[in-house]
Tab-separated table of C-alpha atoms and ligand atoms in Angstrom:
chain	number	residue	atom	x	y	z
K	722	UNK	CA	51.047	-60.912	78.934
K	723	UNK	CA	48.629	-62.663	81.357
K	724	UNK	CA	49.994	-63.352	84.729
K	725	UNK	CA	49.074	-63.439	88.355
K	726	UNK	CA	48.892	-59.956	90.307
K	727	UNK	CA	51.290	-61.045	92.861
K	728	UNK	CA	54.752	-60.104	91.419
K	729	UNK	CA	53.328	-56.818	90.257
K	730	UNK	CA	52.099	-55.905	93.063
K	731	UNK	CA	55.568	-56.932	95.536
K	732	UNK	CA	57.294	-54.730	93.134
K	733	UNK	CA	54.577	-51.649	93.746
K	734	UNK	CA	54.606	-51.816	97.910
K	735	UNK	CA	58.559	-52.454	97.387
K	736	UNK	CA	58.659	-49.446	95.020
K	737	UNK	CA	56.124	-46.909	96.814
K	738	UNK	CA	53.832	-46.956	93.484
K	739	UNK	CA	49.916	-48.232	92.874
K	740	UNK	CA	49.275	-50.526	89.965
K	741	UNK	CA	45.779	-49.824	88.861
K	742	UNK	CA	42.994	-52.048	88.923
K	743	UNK	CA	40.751	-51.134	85.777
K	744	UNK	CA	37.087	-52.714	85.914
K	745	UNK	CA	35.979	-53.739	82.589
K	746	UNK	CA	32.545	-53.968	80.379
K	747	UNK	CA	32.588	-54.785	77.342
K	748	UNK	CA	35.254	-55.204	74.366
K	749	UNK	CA	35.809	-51.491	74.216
K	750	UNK	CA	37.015	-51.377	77.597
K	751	UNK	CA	39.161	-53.702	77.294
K	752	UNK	CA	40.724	-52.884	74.486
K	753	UNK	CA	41.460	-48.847	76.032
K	754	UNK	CA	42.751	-50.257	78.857
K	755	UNK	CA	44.996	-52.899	77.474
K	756	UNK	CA	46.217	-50.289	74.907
K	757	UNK	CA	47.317	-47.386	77.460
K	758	UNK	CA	48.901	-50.168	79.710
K	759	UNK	CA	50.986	-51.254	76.973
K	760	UNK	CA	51.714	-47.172	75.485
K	761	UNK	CA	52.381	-46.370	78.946
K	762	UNK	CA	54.500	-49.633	79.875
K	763	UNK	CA	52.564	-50.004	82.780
K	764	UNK	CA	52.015	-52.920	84.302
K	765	UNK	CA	47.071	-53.252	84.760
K	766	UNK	CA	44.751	-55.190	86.608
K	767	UNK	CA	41.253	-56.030	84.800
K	768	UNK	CA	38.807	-55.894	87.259
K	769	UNK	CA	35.587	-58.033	86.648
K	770	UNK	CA	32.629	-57.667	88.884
K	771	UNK	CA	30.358	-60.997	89.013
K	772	UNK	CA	27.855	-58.472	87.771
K	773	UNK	CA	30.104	-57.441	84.644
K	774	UNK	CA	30.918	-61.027	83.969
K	775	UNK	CA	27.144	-61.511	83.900
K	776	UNK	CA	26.635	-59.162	81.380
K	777	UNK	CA	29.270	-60.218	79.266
K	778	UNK	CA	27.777	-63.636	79.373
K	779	UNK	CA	29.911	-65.223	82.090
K	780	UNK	CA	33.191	-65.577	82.950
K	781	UNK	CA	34.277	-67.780	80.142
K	782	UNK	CA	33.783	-65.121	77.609
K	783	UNK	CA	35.301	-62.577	79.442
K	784	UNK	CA	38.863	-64.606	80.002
K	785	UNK	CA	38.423	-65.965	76.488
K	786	UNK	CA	38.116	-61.929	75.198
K	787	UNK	CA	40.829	-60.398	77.256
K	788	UNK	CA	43.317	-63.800	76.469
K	789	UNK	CA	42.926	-63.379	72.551
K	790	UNK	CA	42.936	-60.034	72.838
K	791	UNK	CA	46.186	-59.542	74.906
K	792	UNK	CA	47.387	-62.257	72.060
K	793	UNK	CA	46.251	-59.999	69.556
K	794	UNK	CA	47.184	-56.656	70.076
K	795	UNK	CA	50.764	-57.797	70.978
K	796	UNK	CA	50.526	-57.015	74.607
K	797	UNK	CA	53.457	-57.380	76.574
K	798	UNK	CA	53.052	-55.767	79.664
K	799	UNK	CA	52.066	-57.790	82.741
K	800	UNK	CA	48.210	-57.924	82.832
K	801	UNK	CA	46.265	-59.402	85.466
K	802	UNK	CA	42.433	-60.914	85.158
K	803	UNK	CA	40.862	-60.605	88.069
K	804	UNK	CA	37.648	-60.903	90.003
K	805	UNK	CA	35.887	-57.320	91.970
K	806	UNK	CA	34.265	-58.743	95.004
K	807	UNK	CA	33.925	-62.178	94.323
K	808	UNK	CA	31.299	-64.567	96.187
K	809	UNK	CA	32.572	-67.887	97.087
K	810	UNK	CA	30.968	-69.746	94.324
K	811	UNK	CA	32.122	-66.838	92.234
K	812	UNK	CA	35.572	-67.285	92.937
K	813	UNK	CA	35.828	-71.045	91.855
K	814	UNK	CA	33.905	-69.886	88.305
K	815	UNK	CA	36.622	-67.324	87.739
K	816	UNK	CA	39.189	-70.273	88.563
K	817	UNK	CA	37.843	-72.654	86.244
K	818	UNK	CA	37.459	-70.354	83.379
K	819	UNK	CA	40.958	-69.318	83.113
K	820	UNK	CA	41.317	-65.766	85.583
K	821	UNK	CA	44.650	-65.414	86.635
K	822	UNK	CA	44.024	-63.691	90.244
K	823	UNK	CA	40.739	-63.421	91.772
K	824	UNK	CA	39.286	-61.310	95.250
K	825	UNK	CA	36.987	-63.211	97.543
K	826	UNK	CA	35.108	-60.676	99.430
K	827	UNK	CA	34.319	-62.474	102.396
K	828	UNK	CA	33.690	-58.705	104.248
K	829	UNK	CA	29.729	-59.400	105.082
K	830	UNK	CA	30.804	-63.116	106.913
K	831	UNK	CA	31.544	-63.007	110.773
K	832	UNK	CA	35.723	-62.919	110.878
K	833	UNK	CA	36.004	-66.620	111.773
K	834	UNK	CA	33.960	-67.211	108.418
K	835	UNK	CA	35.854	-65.036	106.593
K	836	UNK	CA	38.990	-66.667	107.464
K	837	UNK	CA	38.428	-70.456	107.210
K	838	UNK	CA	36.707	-69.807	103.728
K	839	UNK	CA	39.759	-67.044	102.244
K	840	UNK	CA	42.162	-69.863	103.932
K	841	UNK	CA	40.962	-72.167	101.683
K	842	UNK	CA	40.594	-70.385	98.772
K	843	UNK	CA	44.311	-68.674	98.849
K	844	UNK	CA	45.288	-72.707	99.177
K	845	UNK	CA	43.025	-73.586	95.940
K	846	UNK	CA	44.255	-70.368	93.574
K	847	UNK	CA	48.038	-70.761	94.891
K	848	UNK	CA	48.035	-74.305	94.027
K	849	UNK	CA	47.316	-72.581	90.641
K	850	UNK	CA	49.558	-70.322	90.097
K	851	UNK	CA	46.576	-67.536	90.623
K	852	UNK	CA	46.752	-64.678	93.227
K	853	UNK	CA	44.367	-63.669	95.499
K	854	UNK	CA	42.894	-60.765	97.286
K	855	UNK	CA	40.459	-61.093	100.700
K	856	UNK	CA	38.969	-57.791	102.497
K	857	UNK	CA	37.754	-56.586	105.809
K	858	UNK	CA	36.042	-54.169	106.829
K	859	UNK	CA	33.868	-52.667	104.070
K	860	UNK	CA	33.666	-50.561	101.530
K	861	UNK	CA	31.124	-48.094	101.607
K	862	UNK	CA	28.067	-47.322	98.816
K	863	UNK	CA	27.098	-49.647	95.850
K	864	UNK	CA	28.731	-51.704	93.167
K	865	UNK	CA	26.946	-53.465	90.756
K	866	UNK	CA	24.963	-55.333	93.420
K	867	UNK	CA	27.424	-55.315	96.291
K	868	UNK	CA	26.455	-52.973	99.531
K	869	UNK	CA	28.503	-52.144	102.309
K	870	UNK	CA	28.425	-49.868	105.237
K	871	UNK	CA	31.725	-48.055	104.871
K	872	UNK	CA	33.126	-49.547	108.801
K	873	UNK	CA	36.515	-49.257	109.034
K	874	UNK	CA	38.804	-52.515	109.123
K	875	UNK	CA	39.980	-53.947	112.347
K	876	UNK	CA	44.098	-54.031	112.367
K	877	UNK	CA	44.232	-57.199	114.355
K	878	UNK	CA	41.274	-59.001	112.095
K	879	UNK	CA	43.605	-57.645	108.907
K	880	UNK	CA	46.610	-59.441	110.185
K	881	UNK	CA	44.107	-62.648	110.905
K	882	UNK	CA	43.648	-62.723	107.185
K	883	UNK	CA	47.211	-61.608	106.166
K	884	UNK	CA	48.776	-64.118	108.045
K	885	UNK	CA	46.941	-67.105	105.323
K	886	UNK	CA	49.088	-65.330	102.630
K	887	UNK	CA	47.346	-63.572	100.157
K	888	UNK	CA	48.564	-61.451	97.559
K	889	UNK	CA	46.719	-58.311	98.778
K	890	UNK	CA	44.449	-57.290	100.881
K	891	UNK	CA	41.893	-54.618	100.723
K	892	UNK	CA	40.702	-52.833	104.085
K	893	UNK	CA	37.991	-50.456	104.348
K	894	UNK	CA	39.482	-47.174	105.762
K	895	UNK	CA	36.082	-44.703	105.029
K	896	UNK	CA	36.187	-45.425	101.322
K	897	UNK	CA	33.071	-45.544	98.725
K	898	UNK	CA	32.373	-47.068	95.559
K	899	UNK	CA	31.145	-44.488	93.506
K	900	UNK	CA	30.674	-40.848	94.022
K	901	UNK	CA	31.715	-39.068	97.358
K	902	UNK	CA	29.411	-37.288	99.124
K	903	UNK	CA	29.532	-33.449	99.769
K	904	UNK	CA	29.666	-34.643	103.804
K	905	UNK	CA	32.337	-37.161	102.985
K	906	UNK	CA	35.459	-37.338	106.160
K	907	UNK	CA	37.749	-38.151	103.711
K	908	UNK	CA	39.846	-41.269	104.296
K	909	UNK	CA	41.220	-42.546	107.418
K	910	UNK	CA	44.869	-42.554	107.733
K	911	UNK	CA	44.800	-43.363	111.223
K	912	UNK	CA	43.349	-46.827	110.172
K	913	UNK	CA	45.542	-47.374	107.071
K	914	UNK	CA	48.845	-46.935	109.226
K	915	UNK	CA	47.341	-48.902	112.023
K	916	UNK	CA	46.751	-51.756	109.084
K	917	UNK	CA	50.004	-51.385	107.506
K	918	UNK	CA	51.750	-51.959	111.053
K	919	UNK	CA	50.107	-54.794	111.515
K	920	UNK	CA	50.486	-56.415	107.737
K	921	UNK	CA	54.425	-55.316	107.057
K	922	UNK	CA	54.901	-55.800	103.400
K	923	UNK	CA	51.220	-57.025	102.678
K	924	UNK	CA	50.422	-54.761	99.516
K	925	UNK	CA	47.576	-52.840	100.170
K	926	UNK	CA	44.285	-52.453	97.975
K	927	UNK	CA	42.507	-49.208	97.937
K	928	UNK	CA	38.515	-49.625	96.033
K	929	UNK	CA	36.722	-46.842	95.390
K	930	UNK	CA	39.188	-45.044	93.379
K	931	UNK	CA	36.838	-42.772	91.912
K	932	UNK	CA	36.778	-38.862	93.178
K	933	UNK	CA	39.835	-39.352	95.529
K	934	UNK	CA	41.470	-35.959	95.768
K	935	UNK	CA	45.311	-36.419	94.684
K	936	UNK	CA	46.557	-35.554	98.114
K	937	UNK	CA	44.711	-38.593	99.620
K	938	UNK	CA	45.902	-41.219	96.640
K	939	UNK	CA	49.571	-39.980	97.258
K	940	UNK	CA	49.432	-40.241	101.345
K	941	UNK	CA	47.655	-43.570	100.466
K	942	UNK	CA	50.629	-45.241	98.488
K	943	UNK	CA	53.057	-44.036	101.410
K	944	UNK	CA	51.334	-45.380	103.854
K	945	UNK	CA	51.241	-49.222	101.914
K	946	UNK	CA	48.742	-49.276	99.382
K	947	UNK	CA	50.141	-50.910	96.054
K	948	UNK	CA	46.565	-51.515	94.039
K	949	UNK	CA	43.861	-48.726	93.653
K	950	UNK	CA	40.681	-49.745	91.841
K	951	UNK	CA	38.662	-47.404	89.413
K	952	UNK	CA	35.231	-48.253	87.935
K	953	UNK	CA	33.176	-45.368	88.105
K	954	UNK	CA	35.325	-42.688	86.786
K	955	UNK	CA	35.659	-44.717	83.452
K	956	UNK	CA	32.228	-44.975	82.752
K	957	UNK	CA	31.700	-41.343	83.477
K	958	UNK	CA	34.640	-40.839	81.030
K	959	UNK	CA	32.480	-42.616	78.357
K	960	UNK	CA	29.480	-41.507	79.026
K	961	UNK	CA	30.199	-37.987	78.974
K	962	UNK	CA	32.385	-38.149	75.487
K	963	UNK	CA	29.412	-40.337	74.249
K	964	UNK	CA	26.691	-37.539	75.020
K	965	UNK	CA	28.831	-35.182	73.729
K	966	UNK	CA	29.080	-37.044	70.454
K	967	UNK	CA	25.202	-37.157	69.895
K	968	UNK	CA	24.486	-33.541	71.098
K	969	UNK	CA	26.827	-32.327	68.703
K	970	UNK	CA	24.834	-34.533	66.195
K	971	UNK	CA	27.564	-36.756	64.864
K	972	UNK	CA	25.995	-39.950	65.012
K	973	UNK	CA	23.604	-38.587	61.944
K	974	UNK	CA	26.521	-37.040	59.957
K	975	UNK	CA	27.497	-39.657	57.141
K	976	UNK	CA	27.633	-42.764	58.631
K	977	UNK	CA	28.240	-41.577	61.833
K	978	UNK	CA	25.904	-44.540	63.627
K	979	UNK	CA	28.412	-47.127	62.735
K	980	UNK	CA	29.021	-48.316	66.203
K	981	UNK	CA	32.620	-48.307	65.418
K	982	UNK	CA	32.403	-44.869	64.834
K	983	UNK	CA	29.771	-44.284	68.048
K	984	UNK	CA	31.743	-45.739	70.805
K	985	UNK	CA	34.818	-44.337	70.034
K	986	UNK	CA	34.944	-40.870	71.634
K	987	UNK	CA	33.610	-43.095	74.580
K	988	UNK	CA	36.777	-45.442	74.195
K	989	UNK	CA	39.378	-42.508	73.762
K	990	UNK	CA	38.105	-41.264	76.983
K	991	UNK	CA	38.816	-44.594	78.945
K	992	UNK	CA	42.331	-43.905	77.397
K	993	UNK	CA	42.978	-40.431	78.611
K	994	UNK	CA	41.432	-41.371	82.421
K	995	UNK	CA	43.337	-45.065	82.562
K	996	UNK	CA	46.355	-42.464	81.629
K	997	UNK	CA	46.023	-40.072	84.372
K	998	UNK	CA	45.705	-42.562	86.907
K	999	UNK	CA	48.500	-44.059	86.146
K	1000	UNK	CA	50.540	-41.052	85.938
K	1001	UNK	CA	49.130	-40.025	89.570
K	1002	UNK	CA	49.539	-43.384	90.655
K	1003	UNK	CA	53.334	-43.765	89.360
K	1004	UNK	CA	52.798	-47.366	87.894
K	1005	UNK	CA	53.884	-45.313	84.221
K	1006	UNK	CA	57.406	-47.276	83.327
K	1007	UNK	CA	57.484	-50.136	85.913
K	1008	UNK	CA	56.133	-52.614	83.417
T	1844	LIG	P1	34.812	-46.761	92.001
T	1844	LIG	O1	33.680	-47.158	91.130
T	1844	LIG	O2	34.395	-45.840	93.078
T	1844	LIG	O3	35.971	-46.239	91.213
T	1844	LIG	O4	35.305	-48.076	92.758
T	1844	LIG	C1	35.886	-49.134	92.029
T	1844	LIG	C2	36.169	-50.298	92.900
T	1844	LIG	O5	36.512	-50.174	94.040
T	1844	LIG	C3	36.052	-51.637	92.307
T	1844	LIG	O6	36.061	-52.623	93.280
């Protein structure tokens, strides 16, 4: 069932539990994450980078995959399409073509920038009946195009942008996309409690899910967040169960290059990650 984040993720702050955000990139990933959502009864968020919607051929396609899809395969947990990072212009795309939340990463844009253009864009997707997700600070390393320096958020510039009422909000607290470094300080509580006092019931986001030791995801939920995005750790799923496939020689065994047959190790192990984050982030049953 396609519907806004915001209800799922009021529930997850009220109930102490994350609801993942899943970024997808092609058909197969969809299709594991939608399917473990639904075996687990787990409420998901899709996340689409603008550089995943590109590949897929823009953001048209993608919402016009995921809503057949979710038709299809009889989903009926709560499942949320939304934009990783968006750019301004990127945001009103993912509007028109039928998202049902979006982020606008205004991060990069002095703070008064950053709020006049999330102000207006939390008054455009509410008018829809989409939710929306702003940031400050910045999350460190590299995603599919988007760079940032890692700073930690400013408490008093995250209850600027809480205050114009979006759904979530994602500060940077020393998180990476990607993998941690060796050298890595770990995350910083200090700033995340500092944040939540400032943003009451505001439901935080945590990016960079990949590679965060247990410990650190679990002290993260108590202390507010309600949305942890994973990207990397997916692909490395699939890529590792897809080299394992070829290695062992499969794909020349019988007909054994029929993508359908290629991909799916890769798929199974989206499954099995999608499923242990959601175990360790205690969304299993709140669908
Ligand atoms: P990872 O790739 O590190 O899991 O980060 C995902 C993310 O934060 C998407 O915005």
């Amino acid at each position: 069932m396609l519907v806004s984040a915001a209800e799922m993720l009021k529930k997850a702050k009220a109930g102490h539990y994350a609801v993942g955000q899943f970024n997808i990139n092609n058909l197969e990933w969809t299709k594991s994450v939608l399917l473990t959502a639904q075996e687990l009864n787990s409420p998901v968020i899709l996340g689409v980078s603008e550089g995943a919607g590109k590949y897929m051929t823009g953001f048209k396609t993608v919402a016009t995959m995921v809503k057949a899809m979710d038709e299809e395969l009889g989903i009926t947990v709560p499942v949320a399409l939304h934009l990783d990072h968006g750019t301004y212009e990127g945001c009103y795309k993912c509007i028109k073509a039928g998202f049902t939340s979006i982020m606008f990463d205004g991060s990069h844009y002095p703070i008064e920038e950053n709020v006049a253009k999330t102000k207006e864009l939390v008054a455009v997707s509410h008018n829809l009946g989409l939710s929306i997700e702003a940031e400050v600070g910045s999350i460190g390393g590299e995603e599919d195009g988007v760079v940032g320096a890692g700073e930690c958020a400013d408490p008093q510039e995250c209850k600027a942008i809480a205050d114009l009422g979006v759904d979530m909000l994602a500060a940077g607290i020393g998180n990476i996309h990607g993998k941690y470094p060796e050298n890595w300080a770990g995350l910083s509580f200090e700033t995340l409690d500092a944040v939540q006092k400032e943003t009451g019931d505001m439901p935080l986001v945590l990016h960079g899910g990949t590679g965060i030791p247990e410990d650190m995801i679990k002290k993260a939920i108590s202390l507010g967040v309600a949305k942890i995005n994973v990207n990397t750790e997916c692909q490395l799923s699939f890529q590792e169960a897809t080299r394992k496939y070829i290695e062992a020689g499969k794909d020349q065994e019988g007909k054994g290059f029929d993508p359908r047959k290629l991909l799916a190790p890769g798929a199974e192990a989206i499954k099995a990650t999608v499923k242990e984050k959601m175990e360790l982030f205690g969304s299993v049953g709140k669908a």
